[in-house]
């Protein structure tokens, strides 16, 4: 599926936060929780600030040589997944964005260009059960929302 | 002296965690290390302490602390962030229903604290929604909520709560909890007393819905008075809640207003001891003139009784008959206002009769007078 040139976060149904290199998202309408790896997080933050999918691909593929096609296809796959999950929708972001914020997101995304690894996202569907987990005793070492495996 | 985790003042362990959450640089790191060496992360974390962990996580992350436990603290942060977003959205739906029915609404406690003072959905865990409507609209509000799938937790006591209480619990089919208030605390015992909070209310947006909440001084008043009463949870969260309000530059506290509320609702001991603790332990920027004024307010015997009860029985574990009577008596004293001694106690007999529906009155009167003589 072709990626729309302009994308925006599906407000107000989607909320997101990036902390310590990880982006977490909620689709409040569907009751779903998502977590992204480093490169997925950098791509998400760039798109949610600028909305420009083509510029994101251009930044990641600059000087990529033989890897160019691989990068384009994995980024397209990731963006398609975000659209299918209704986390991103076609359209222009309404609120203005500061230049500082754009620059910061651009630098972060560019840092993945040289040593690219595919953006990826984990999806958690059983939120009712996950929210009942004791976040100290019922979870693996990596913390909520990873439930402890039954012994 | 052994201090219960339900006391308003933190235990040594809770205080270390509070310092890890609220102090800067080495002070925070040192408190965290000390807490880790004295506390078994798997076994000794009371529910009040557990609620502090997202705040601890963010503070330690900002101060680049390396500890394997950080992963689970981060999990606590993620969980609180997620749960609060769902809770806020549900609250927004309820606010819409009530406001469309023409009922004035105010949000209290965790939701406004999160939006205005913590400014981060992940930092302030909460288990329910707190909404206030005027007493005159309480029955209508309950009707609207019932039509939207909520039911009163204790319908047998609803009339008593409407006459003498400050709120009732409601639950939906998924056992989500909503506290519907008509007074914020017991001390604001009638509509006239509560109207001052509506007069000074400020606007707030909860998940896209415009509503109201208390102004900063009234919120601080509420947080401290609520922290110094029997609680279902260890009440230690009054400490970070208060500090977040006091430290906020864009929503400054009107200290004159807080002095006025403190005198009017006879809570000078709670305010004095609570704010002194925040100042001495966390260097909270509380103006000296405010403390001078609070120190000059002379507490009545009833105020001292209420305060002593908060310290001794802050724990909700009112197991014995004496403890239960004491709790009922103190709750009555808090909402009885400035009546003289004789009228106060005539009122208590009516209150106890309404509460027990006459079933246990003779035993209650006997135990009550015994307790009264002991307390005096």
Coordinates of C-alpha atoms in Angstrom, one line a residue:
Chain A
X1 CA 0.0 0.0 0.0
X2 CA 1.4 3.4 -0.9
X3 CA 2.3 5.6 2.1
X4 CA 0.6 9.0 2.2
X5 CA 3.2 11.8 2.0
X6 CA 1.7 13.5 5.1
X7 CA 0.9 11.5 8.2
X8 CA -0.3 12.5 11.7
X9 CA -1.0 10.9 15.0
X10 CA -4.6 9.6 15.3
X11 CA -5.6 12.1 18.0
X12 CA -7.4 11.9 20.4
X13 CA -7.6 8.1 20.2
X14 CA -3.8 7.5 20.3
X15 CA -1.5 8.7 23.1
X16 CA 2.2 8.2 23.1
X17 CA 5.3 8.9 25.1
X18 CA 9.0 8.5 24.4
X19 CA 11.3 7.9 27.4
X20 CA 14.8 6.6 27.6
X21 CA 14.8 5.6 23.9
X22 CA 11.6 3.7 24.0
X23 CA 8.2 4.8 22.7
X24 CA 5.0 3.5 24.2
X25 CA 1.6 4.0 22.7
X26 CA -2.0 3.4 23.5
X27 CA -4.9 3.1 21.1
X28 CA -7.5 4.1 23.7
X29 CA -10.4 3.3 21.4
X30 CA -9.3 -0.3 20.8
X31 CA -7.7 -0.8 24.2
X32 CA -4.3 -1.7 22.8
X33 CA -0.8 -1.1 24.0
X34 CA 2.4 -0.9 21.8
X35 CA 6.1 -0.6 22.4
X36 CA 8.7 0.3 19.8
X37 CA 12.4 -0.5 19.5
X38 CA 15.0 2.3 19.2
X39 CA 14.8 2.8 15.5
X40 CA 11.0 2.5 15.5
X41 CA 10.9 5.1 18.3
X42 CA 13.2 7.5 16.3
X43 CA 11.0 7.1 13.2
X44 CA 7.8 7.6 15.2
X45 CA 9.1 10.7 16.8
X46 CA 10.2 12.2 13.5
X47 CA 6.9 11.4 11.8
X48 CA 4.7 12.7 14.7
X49 CA 6.6 16.0 14.8
X50 CA 7.0 16.6 11.0
X51 CA 4.4 14.3 9.4
X52 CA 6.7 13.9 6.4
X53 CA 7.2 10.2 5.5
X54 CA 9.2 10.9 2.4
X55 CA 11.7 13.1 4.3
X56 CA 12.0 10.3 6.9
X57 CA 12.9 7.8 4.3
X58 CA 15.4 10.2 2.6
X59 CA 17.1 10.7 6.0
X60 CA 17.5 7.0 6.6
X61 CA 18.7 6.1 3.1
X62 CA 21.2 8.9 2.6
X63 CA 24.6 7.3 1.6
X64 CA 23.1 3.8 2.2
X65 CA 24.4 2.4 -1.1
X66 CA 23.4 -1.3 -1.6
X67 CA 21.2 -1.2 1.5
X68 CA 18.9 1.4 0.0
X69 CA 16.1 -1.0 -1.1
X70 CA 16.2 -2.9 2.2
X71 CA 15.8 0.3 4.2
X72 CA 13.0 1.6 2.1
X73 CA 11.1 -1.6 2.3
X74 CA 11.4 -2.1 6.0
X75 CA 10.5 1.5 6.7
X76 CA 7.5 1.2 4.4
X77 CA 6.4 -2.0 6.1
X78 CA 6.7 -0.3 9.5
X79 CA 4.7 2.8 8.4
X80 CA 2.0 0.5 6.9
X81 CA 1.7 -1.3 10.2
X82 CA 1.3 2.0 12.0
X83 CA -1.5 3.0 9.5
X84 CA -3.2 -0.4 9.7
X85 CA -3.2 -0.2 13.5
X86 CA -4.7 3.3 13.2
X87 CA -1.9 4.8 15.1
X88 CA -1.1 7.1 12.2
X89 CA -3.6 8.6 9.7
X90 CA -3.2 10.6 6.5
X91 CA -3.3 14.3 7.0
X92 CA -1.3 17.3 8.2
X93 CA -0.6 18.0 11.8
X94 CA -2.7 20.9 13.1
X95 CA -0.4 22.3 15.8
X96 CA 2.8 24.2 14.8
X97 CA 6.1 22.6 15.7
X98 CA 9.2 24.4 17.0
X99 CA 12.3 24.3 14.8
X100 CA 14.3 23.0 17.8
X101 CA 12.0 20.1 18.1
X102 CA 12.3 19.3 14.4
X103 CA 16.1 19.5 14.5
X104 CA 16.3 17.3 17.6
X105 CA 14.1 14.6 15.9
X106 CA 16.0 14.9 12.7
X107 CA 19.4 14.4 14.4
X108 CA 18.0 11.4 16.3
X109 CA 16.7 9.7 13.1
X110 CA 19.9 10.5 11.2
X111 CA 21.9 8.6 13.9
X112 CA 20.2 5.4 12.7
X113 CA 21.1 5.9 9.0
X114 CA 24.7 4.6 9.2
X115 CA 24.0 1.6 11.3
X116 CA 20.4 0.8 10.3
X117 CA 18.4 -1.9 12.0
X118 CA 14.7 -2.4 11.1
X119 CA 12.1 -0.5 13.1
X120 CA 9.8 -2.9 15.0
X121 CA 6.8 -2.7 17.3
X122 CA 5.3 -5.1 19.9
X123 CA 1.6 -5.2 20.4
X124 CA -0.3 -6.1 23.6
X125 CA -4.0 -6.9 23.2
X126 CA -5.2 -8.1 26.6
X127 CA -5.0 -4.7 28.5
X128 CA -7.7 -5.7 31.1
X129 CA -5.5 -8.6 32.2
X130 CA -2.2 -6.6 31.9
X131 CA -3.5 -3.8 34.1
X132 CA -4.3 -6.3 36.8
X133 CA -0.7 -7.6 37.0
X134 CA 1.3 -6.6 40.1
X135 CA 4.2 -4.7 38.5
X136 CA 6.7 -6.0 41.0
X137 CA 5.8 -9.7 41.5
X138 CA 3.9 -10.8 38.4
X139 CA 6.4 -9.6 35.8
X140 CA 9.7 -10.6 34.2
X141 CA 12.9 -8.7 34.9
X142 CA 12.2 -6.3 32.1
X143 CA 9.1 -5.1 33.9
X144 CA 5.5 -4.5 33.0
X145 CA 3.9 -5.4 30.6
X146 CA 5.9 -8.7 30.3
X147 CA 4.1 -11.2 32.5
X148 CA 6.1 -13.8 34.3
X149 CA 6.2 -17.1 32.6
X150 CA 4.4 -19.9 34.6
X151 CA 6.9 -22.0 36.3
Chain B
X1 CA 8.6 3.8 68.4
X2 CA 6.9 1.6 65.8
X3 CA 5.1 3.7 63.2
X4 CA 2.4 2.2 61.1
X5 CA 2.6 2.5 57.4
X6 CA -0.9 4.0 57.7
X7 CA 0.3 6.9 59.8
X8 CA 0.3 10.3 58.0
X9 CA 4.0 10.6 58.7
X10 CA 6.2 8.3 56.7
X11 CA 8.0 5.4 58.2
X12 CA 11.8 5.4 57.9
X13 CA 11.5 3.2 54.8
X14 CA 8.8 5.3 53.2
X15 CA 10.9 8.5 53.9
X16 CA 13.9 7.1 52.1
X17 CA 11.8 6.3 49.1
X18 CA 10.3 9.8 49.2
X19 CA 13.8 11.3 49.2
X20 CA 14.8 9.1 46.3
X21 CA 11.7 10.4 44.5
X22 CA 11.9 14.1 45.4
X23 CA 15.4 15.2 46.2
X24 CA 18.2 15.9 43.7
X25 CA 21.5 14.4 42.7
X26 CA 23.5 12.6 45.5
X27 CA 20.7 13.0 48.1
X28 CA 18.3 11.1 45.9
X29 CA 20.9 8.4 44.9
X30 CA 22.0 7.9 48.5
X31 CA 18.4 7.6 49.8
X32 CA 17.8 5.0 47.0
X33 CA 20.9 3.0 47.9
X34 CA 19.9 3.0 51.6
X35 CA 16.4 1.9 50.8
X36 CA 17.7 -0.9 48.6
X37 CA 19.9 -2.2 51.3
X38 CA 17.2 -2.1 54.0
X39 CA 14.2 -3.2 51.9
X40 CA 13.5 -6.5 50.2
X41 CA 12.1 -5.3 46.9
X42 CA 10.1 -8.5 46.5
X43 CA 8.6 -8.6 50.0
X44 CA 8.6 -5.4 52.0
X45 CA 7.0 -2.8 49.7
X46 CA 3.7 -1.6 51.2
X47 CA 1.1 -0.3 48.8
X48 CA 1.8 3.4 49.7
X49 CA 5.4 2.9 48.8
X50 CA 4.6 1.1 45.6
X51 CA 2.6 4.1 44.5
X52 CA 5.8 6.2 44.7
X53 CA 7.8 4.0 42.4
X54 CA 7.1 5.8 39.1
X55 CA 8.2 9.1 40.6
X56 CA 11.3 7.4 42.0
X57 CA 12.0 5.9 38.6
X58 CA 11.9 9.2 36.7
X59 CA 14.0 11.0 39.3
X60 CA 16.6 8.3 39.3
X61 CA 16.6 8.2 35.5
X62 CA 17.3 11.9 35.4
X63 CA 20.2 11.4 37.8
X64 CA 21.6 8.5 35.8
X65 CA 21.2 5.8 38.5
X66 CA 22.3 2.3 37.5
X67 CA 20.4 -0.5 39.3
X68 CA 18.8 -3.7 37.9
X69 CA 15.6 -2.8 39.7
X70 CA 15.2 0.2 37.3
X71 CA 13.7 -2.1 34.7
X72 CA 10.8 -3.0 37.0
X73 CA 10.5 0.6 38.1
X74 CA 10.2 1.5 34.5
X75 CA 7.4 -1.2 34.2
X76 CA 5.6 0.5 37.0
X77 CA 5.9 3.8 35.1
X78 CA 4.5 2.3 31.9
X79 CA 1.7 0.7 33.8
X80 CA 0.7 3.9 35.6
X81 CA 0.9 5.8 32.3
X82 CA -1.4 3.3 30.6
X83 CA -3.9 2.9 33.4
X84 CA -4.2 6.6 33.9
X85 CA -4.9 7.3 30.2
X86 CA -7.7 4.8 30.3
X87 CA -9.0 6.2 33.6
X88 CA -8.9 9.8 32.3
X89 CA -10.9 8.8 29.2
X90 CA -13.5 7.1 31.2
X91 CA -13.7 10.1 33.5
X92 CA -14.2 12.4 30.5
X93 CA -17.2 10.2 29.4
X94 CA -18.7 10.6 32.9
X95 CA -18.1 14.3 33.0
X96 CA -19.9 14.6 29.6
X97 CA -22.9 12.7 30.9
X98 CA -23.2 14.8 34.1
X99 CA -22.6 18.1 32.3
X100 CA -25.1 17.3 29.6
X101 CA -27.6 16.7 32.4
X102 CA -26.9 20.3 33.6
X103 CA -25.1 19.2 36.7
X104 CA -22.0 21.3 37.7
X105 CA -19.0 19.0 38.1
X106 CA -15.5 19.3 39.6
X107 CA -12.7 16.7 39.5
X108 CA -10.7 16.1 42.7
X109 CA -7.5 14.4 43.8
X110 CA -5.4 12.4 41.4
X111 CA -6.7 13.6 38.1
X112 CA -6.2 17.4 38.6
X113 CA -3.0 16.7 40.5
X114 CA -1.7 14.7 37.5
X115 CA -2.7 17.4 34.9
X116 CA -1.8 20.6 36.8
X117 CA 1.1 19.6 39.0
X118 CA 2.8 16.3 38.1
X119 CA 2.2 17.1 34.4
X120 CA 2.9 13.5 33.5
X121 CA 0.3 10.7 33.3
X122 CA 2.8 8.1 34.6
X123 CA 3.8 9.6 38.0
X124 CA 0.7 9.5 40.1
X125 CA -1.0 6.0 40.4
X126 CA -4.7 6.1 41.3
X127 CA -7.3 3.5 41.8
X128 CA -10.5 5.5 41.2
X129 CA -12.0 8.7 39.9
X130 CA -13.0 11.4 42.3
X131 CA -15.8 13.8 41.1
X132 CA -17.7 16.4 43.1
X133 CA -21.1 17.8 42.5
X134 CA -23.1 20.2 44.7
X135 CA -25.1 18.4 47.5
X136 CA -28.3 19.7 46.0
X137 CA -27.4 17.9 42.7
X138 CA -26.1 14.7 44.3
X139 CA -29.3 12.6 43.9
X140 CA -29.7 13.7 40.2
X141 CA -26.0 12.9 39.6
X142 CA -26.5 9.4 41.1
X143 CA -29.5 9.0 38.8
X144 CA -27.5 9.9 35.7
X145 CA -24.7 7.6 36.7
X146 CA -27.1 4.7 37.3
X147 CA -28.5 5.3 33.8
X148 CA -25.0 4.9 32.5
X149 CA -24.2 1.6 34.1
X150 CA -23.0 2.6 37.6
X151 CA -24.4 1.3 40.9
X152 CA -24.0 2.6 44.4
X153 CA -21.6 0.5 46.4
X154 CA -23.5 0.7 49.7
X155 CA -27.1 1.6 48.9
X156 CA -28.3 0.8 52.5
X157 CA -26.1 3.7 53.8
X158 CA -26.7 6.2 51.0
X159 CA -29.3 8.3 53.0
X160 CA -26.9 8.5 55.9
X161 CA -24.0 9.5 53.6
X162 CA -26.2 12.2 52.0
X163 CA -27.0 13.6 55.4
X164 CA -23.7 13.2 57.3
X165 CA -21.1 12.0 54.8
X166 CA -19.1 13.6 52.1
X167 CA -19.3 11.0 49.3
X168 CA -20.4 7.6 48.1
X169 CA -18.7 4.9 46.0
X170 CA -20.1 3.7 42.7
X171 CA -19.0 0.8 40.6
X172 CA -19.5 -0.2 37.0
X173 CA -19.8 -3.7 35.6
X174 CA -16.0 -4.0 35.3
X175 CA -15.7 -3.0 39.0
X176 CA -14.2 0.3 38.1
X177 CA -14.7 2.7 41.0
X178 CA -16.0 6.2 41.1
X179 CA -16.1 8.3 44.3
X180 CA -18.9 10.8 43.9
X181 CA -18.4 13.7 46.4
X182 CA -20.7 16.5 47.5
X183 CA -18.2 17.7 50.1
X184 CA -14.4 17.4 49.6
X185 CA -13.7 16.5 53.3
X186 CA -15.7 15.9 56.4
X187 CA -14.9 19.3 57.7
X188 CA -16.9 21.1 55.0
X189 CA -20.1 19.8 56.5
X190 CA -22.8 21.6 54.5
X191 CA -23.5 23.1 51.1
X192 CA -22.7 26.6 52.4
X193 CA -19.3 25.4 53.7
X194 CA -18.5 23.7 50.4
X195 CA -19.6 26.6 48.1
X196 CA -16.4 28.4 48.8
X197 CA -14.5 25.7 46.8
X198 CA -16.9 26.2 43.8
X199 CA -16.5 30.0 44.1
X200 CA -12.7 29.7 43.7
X201 CA -12.7 26.8 41.2
X202 CA -10.5 26.9 38.1
X203 CA -11.0 25.3 34.7
X204 CA -9.3 22.2 33.6
X205 CA -9.4 19.9 30.5
X206 CA -9.7 16.1 31.1
X207 CA -9.1 14.0 28.0
X208 CA -10.7 16.8 25.8
X209 CA -13.6 17.6 28.2
X210 CA -13.7 21.0 29.9
X211 CA -14.5 20.9 33.6
X212 CA -13.5 22.4 36.9
X213 CA -11.2 21.7 39.8
X214 CA -10.1 23.4 43.0
X215 CA -7.7 26.3 42.9
X216 CA -4.1 25.5 44.1
X217 CA -4.6 26.6 47.7
X218 CA -7.8 24.6 48.0
X219 CA -6.1 21.5 46.5
X220 CA -3.3 21.8 49.0
X221 CA -5.8 22.1 51.8
X222 CA -7.6 19.0 50.5
X223 CA -4.4 16.9 50.1
X224 CA -3.2 17.6 53.6
X225 CA -6.5 17.2 55.4
X226 CA -7.2 14.0 53.4
X227 CA -3.7 12.8 54.3
X228 CA -4.4 13.2 58.0
X229 CA -7.4 10.9 58.3
X230 CA -8.0 7.2 58.2
X231 CA -7.2 5.9 54.7
X232 CA -7.8 2.7 52.8
X233 CA -4.2 3.0 51.5
X234 CA -1.1 4.1 53.4
X235 CA -1.5 7.9 53.0
X236 CA 2.1 8.7 52.3
X237 CA 1.2 10.2 48.9
X238 CA 0.1 13.4 50.6
X239 CA 3.9 14.3 50.8
X240 CA 4.7 14.2 47.0
X241 CA 1.2 15.6 46.2
X242 CA 1.8 18.6 48.5
X243 CA 5.3 19.2 47.2
X244 CA 4.2 19.1 43.6
X245 CA 1.6 21.8 44.3
X246 CA 4.0 24.0 46.4
X247 CA 6.8 23.7 43.9
X248 CA 4.7 24.6 40.9
X249 CA 5.5 28.1 39.6
X250 CA 2.7 28.5 37.0
X251 CA 0.0 27.7 39.6
X252 CA 1.1 29.5 42.7
X253 CA -0.6 28.8 46.1
X254 CA -2.5 31.7 47.6
X255 CA -1.2 31.3 51.2
X256 CA -3.7 33.9 52.5
X257 CA -6.5 31.7 51.2
X258 CA -4.9 28.6 52.8
X259 CA -4.7 30.4 56.2
X260 CA -8.4 31.3 55.9
X261 CA -9.5 27.7 55.1
X262 CA -7.3 26.4 57.9
X263 CA -8.9 28.6 60.5
X264 CA -12.5 28.2 59.2
X265 CA -12.3 24.4 59.1
X266 CA -10.3 23.9 62.3
X267 CA -7.4 22.0 60.8
X268 CA -4.5 24.0 62.1
X269 CA -2.7 21.0 63.7
X270 CA -2.8 19.0 60.5
X271 CA -1.6 22.0 58.5
X272 CA 1.1 23.1 60.9
X273 CA 2.6 19.6 61.4
X274 CA 2.2 18.6 57.8
X275 CA 3.8 21.7 56.3
X276 CA 6.5 21.8 59.0
X277 CA 7.4 18.2 57.9
X278 CA 7.6 19.2 54.3
X279 CA 9.7 22.3 55.1
X280 CA 12.2 20.5 57.4
X281 CA 12.6 17.3 55.4
X282 CA 12.2 18.4 51.8
X283 CA 13.0 22.1 52.1
X284 CA 9.5 23.0 50.7
X285 CA 9.3 26.8 50.0
X286 CA 6.6 27.7 52.5
X287 CA 6.5 31.4 53.5
X288 CA 7.5 32.2 57.1
X289 CA 4.5 34.6 57.5
X290 CA 2.1 31.7 56.7
X291 CA 3.7 29.5 59.3
X292 CA 3.5 32.3 61.8
X293 CA -0.2 32.8 61.2
X294 CA -0.9 29.1 61.4
X295 CA 1.1 28.7 64.6
X296 CA -1.1 31.5 66.2
X297 CA -4.3 29.5 65.6
X298 CA -5.3 27.9 68.9
X299 CA -6.8 24.4 68.4
X300 CA -9.9 23.4 70.3
X301 CA -10.0 20.2 72.3
X302 CA -12.0 18.6 69.4
X303 CA -9.3 19.6 66.9
X304 CA -6.6 18.0 69.1
X305 CA -8.8 14.9 69.4
X306 CA -9.1 14.6 65.6
X307 CA -5.4 15.1 65.1
X308 CA -4.5 12.5 67.8
X309 CA -6.8 10.1 66.1
X310 CA -5.1 10.7 62.7
X311 CA -1.7 9.9 64.2
X312 CA -2.8 6.9 66.4
X313 CA -5.5 5.4 64.2
X314 CA -4.5 6.8 60.8
X315 CA -4.4 3.0 60.3
X316 CA -7.9 2.0 59.0
X317 CA -7.5 -1.2 61.1
X318 CA -10.3 -0.3 63.5
X319 CA -10.6 -3.9 64.7
X320 CA -11.9 -3.5 68.2
X321 CA -15.3 -2.0 69.2
X322 CA -13.4 0.8 70.9
X323 CA -11.5 1.6 67.8
X324 CA -14.6 1.5 65.7
X325 CA -16.5 3.8 68.1
X326 CA -13.5 6.1 68.2
X327 CA -13.4 6.3 64.4
X328 CA -17.2 7.1 64.2
X329 CA -16.9 9.7 66.9
X330 CA -14.0 11.4 65.2
X331 CA -15.7 11.4 61.8
X332 CA -18.7 13.0 63.5
X333 CA -16.5 15.6 65.3
X334 CA -14.9 16.6 62.0
X335 CA -18.2 17.4 60.3
X336 CA -20.0 18.8 63.3
X337 CA -18.5 22.3 63.1
X338 CA -18.0 24.7 66.0
X339 CA -20.9 23.7 68.2
X340 CA -20.6 24.0 72.0
X341 CA -19.8 20.8 74.0
X342 CA -23.4 20.1 74.9
X343 CA -24.9 20.6 71.4
X344 CA -22.0 18.7 69.9
X345 CA -22.8 15.5 71.9
X346 CA -26.6 15.7 71.5
X347 CA -25.8 15.8 67.8
X348 CA -23.6 12.8 68.1
X349 CA -26.4 10.7 69.6
X350 CA -28.6 11.6 66.6
X351 CA -25.6 10.8 64.3
X352 CA -24.9 7.4 65.9
X353 CA -28.6 6.6 65.8
X354 CA -28.8 7.4 62.1
X355 CA -25.6 5.4 61.4
X356 CA -26.7 2.3 63.3
X357 CA -30.4 2.7 62.5
X358 CA -31.1 2.2 66.2
X359 CA -29.8 -1.3 66.3
X360 CA -26.8 -0.9 68.5
X361 CA -27.6 2.4 70.2
X362 CA -27.6 1.4 73.8
X363 CA -24.2 -0.3 73.5
X364 CA -22.8 2.5 71.5
X365 CA -23.9 5.2 74.0
X366 CA -22.3 3.2 76.9
X367 CA -19.0 2.6 75.1
X368 CA -19.0 6.2 73.8
X369 CA -19.3 7.8 77.2
X370 CA -16.6 5.5 78.5
X371 CA -14.4 6.6 75.6
X372 CA -15.2 10.2 76.1
X373 CA -14.2 10.0 79.8
X374 CA -10.9 8.3 78.8
X375 CA -10.1 10.9 76.2
X376 CA -10.8 13.9 78.4

